[in-house]
């Protein structure tokens, strides 16, 4: 087994962002998932050859843990959600068609400016895991699509499809959230 | 020339710079004449920026959580020590078993 003190020194600086990522991917299970990931990292510490790659290595292990947990949950779910490939209207087109901010000169950009960072997370947190996880990894943490596909154990085409549908679901959810929380009404008053 | 649906389908990969040169050129050609898809592209770019901004804000790591996370590793150290001690005792233990039998 590796030296515990040395291992702690290596991982400690990464704990804040690892915990953040774990919260985004695993919600209330974040601490458990991260703990499992750290134990696994400790056991396989000898596989880390390049210290410069520590962050990517730890991220890969954490994502593996999240993926295993999601798979386990899916096996025990009564119903596995499967989306059909649809051609839903894009949020941009809906904004142009419905014109919710009639006095805006830059409607689509003003719409997005209604959302705070906590709003964005609230919308994301309501998405199913198989959509939220790719979105978080690729669009929020900047993981390249090939690396994300590898980390999630899916073919690149599957990941790209999940990203595409996930963005559609995210856009739909943004609109619903704005209506529910009357973000547009507040914005109309400001314009 | 690709359709609006095809152009919109490829917009995010276009923004992520993950298209082949041919596909990128096809999107560029489409955007050069389609005003609505330019709006889609501008909106997608802003949405991408919003997501990236949210990714830069992490929930804080509470001190007690950090302590618990690292404390688990100490249990391994303790376990290792015990294991080492066990293995050091092993020959004697075996002798004792042999004596008893």
Coordinates of C-alpha atoms in Angstrom, one line a residue, chain A residues 9-124:
Chain A
X9 CA -0.6 15.6 0.2
X10 CA -1.2 14.8 -3.5
X11 CA -5.0 14.7 -3.3
X12 CA -5.7 17.4 -0.8
X13 CA -5.4 20.3 -3.2
X14 CA -7.9 18.6 -5.5
X15 CA -10.5 17.9 -2.9
X16 CA -12.5 21.2 -3.3
X17 CA -13.1 20.8 -7.1
X18 CA -13.6 17.1 -6.8
X19 CA -16.2 17.6 -4.1
X20 CA -17.9 20.2 -6.4
X21 CA -17.9 17.8 -9.3
X22 CA -19.2 15.0 -7.1
X23 CA -22.1 17.3 -5.9
X24 CA -23.0 18.1 -9.5
X25 CA -22.9 14.5 -10.6
X26 CA -24.2 12.6 -7.5
X27 CA -26.2 15.1 -5.5
X28 CA -26.7 14.0 -1.9
X29 CA -24.4 11.0 -2.5
X30 CA -21.5 13.3 -3.2
X31 CA -19.5 12.6 -0.1
X32 CA -20.0 8.8 -0.3
X33 CA -19.1 8.7 -4.0
X34 CA -16.0 10.9 -3.4
X35 CA -14.9 8.7 -0.5
X36 CA -15.2 5.6 -2.6
X37 CA -13.2 7.3 -5.4
X38 CA -10.5 8.3 -3.0
X39 CA -10.2 4.8 -1.6
X40 CA -9.9 3.4 -5.1
X41 CA -7.3 6.1 -6.0
X42 CA -5.3 5.2 -2.9
X43 CA -5.4 1.5 -3.8
X44 CA -4.3 2.2 -7.4
X45 CA -1.9 5.1 -6.6
X46 CA 1.0 3.2 -8.1
X47 CA -0.7 3.6 -11.5
X48 CA -0.3 7.3 -11.4
X49 CA 3.0 7.8 -13.3
X50 CA 2.7 11.5 -14.2
X51 CA 2.0 13.8 -11.3
X52 CA 0.9 16.5 -13.9
X53 CA -2.0 14.2 -14.8
X54 CA -3.3 13.9 -11.2
X55 CA -6.4 16.0 -11.8
X56 CA -7.4 14.0 -14.9
X57 CA -6.7 10.7 -13.1
X58 CA -8.8 11.6 -10.1
X59 CA -11.6 12.9 -12.3
X60 CA -11.6 9.6 -14.2
X61 CA -11.9 7.6 -11.0
X62 CA -14.6 9.8 -9.6
X63 CA -16.6 9.6 -12.9
X64 CA -16.2 5.8 -12.8
X65 CA -17.7 5.7 -9.3
X66 CA -20.6 8.0 -10.4
X67 CA -21.2 5.8 -13.4
X68 CA -21.2 2.6 -11.4
X69 CA -23.7 4.2 -8.9
X70 CA -26.0 5.3 -11.7
X71 CA -25.9 1.9 -13.3
X72 CA -26.7 0.3 -10.0
X73 CA -29.6 2.6 -9.5
X74 CA -30.8 2.0 -13.1
X75 CA -30.8 -1.7 -12.5
X76 CA -33.0 -1.2 -9.5
X77 CA -35.4 1.3 -11.1
X78 CA -38.8 0.1 -12.2
X79 CA -38.6 2.0 -15.4
X80 CA -35.5 3.1 -17.4
X81 CA -36.3 6.4 -19.2
X82 CA -35.6 6.2 -22.9
X83 CA -36.1 9.3 -25.0
X84 CA -37.1 9.0 -28.6
X85 CA -35.1 11.1 -31.1
X86 CA -37.3 14.1 -31.5
X87 CA -37.1 17.3 -33.5
X88 CA -38.4 19.6 -30.8
X89 CA -38.4 23.3 -31.4
X90 CA -35.2 25.0 -30.2
X91 CA -35.4 27.5 -27.4
X92 CA -34.1 30.2 -29.7
X93 CA -36.9 29.6 -32.2
X94 CA -39.5 29.5 -29.4
X95 CA -38.2 32.8 -28.1
X96 CA -38.4 34.4 -31.6
X97 CA -41.9 32.9 -32.1
X98 CA -43.4 33.8 -28.7
X99 CA -41.5 37.0 -28.2
X100 CA -41.8 37.0 -24.4
X101 CA -39.7 40.2 -24.1
X102 CA -41.4 42.5 -26.7
X103 CA -39.3 45.5 -25.9
X104 CA -36.0 43.8 -26.1
X105 CA -33.5 44.5 -28.9
X106 CA -31.6 41.3 -28.2
X107 CA -34.4 38.9 -27.1
X108 CA -32.4 35.7 -26.8
X109 CA -29.5 37.2 -24.9
X110 CA -31.8 39.1 -22.6
X111 CA -33.7 35.8 -21.9
X112 CA -30.5 34.1 -20.8
X113 CA -29.4 37.1 -18.7
X114 CA -32.5 36.4 -16.5
X115 CA -30.8 33.3 -15.1
X116 CA -28.4 33.5 -12.1
X117 CA -25.8 30.7 -11.6
X118 CA -28.0 29.1 -8.9
X119 CA -30.9 29.1 -11.4
X120 CA -28.8 27.3 -13.9
X121 CA -27.8 24.6 -11.3
X122 CA -31.4 24.3 -10.2
X123 CA -32.4 23.6 -13.8
X124 CA -29.6 21.1 -14.3

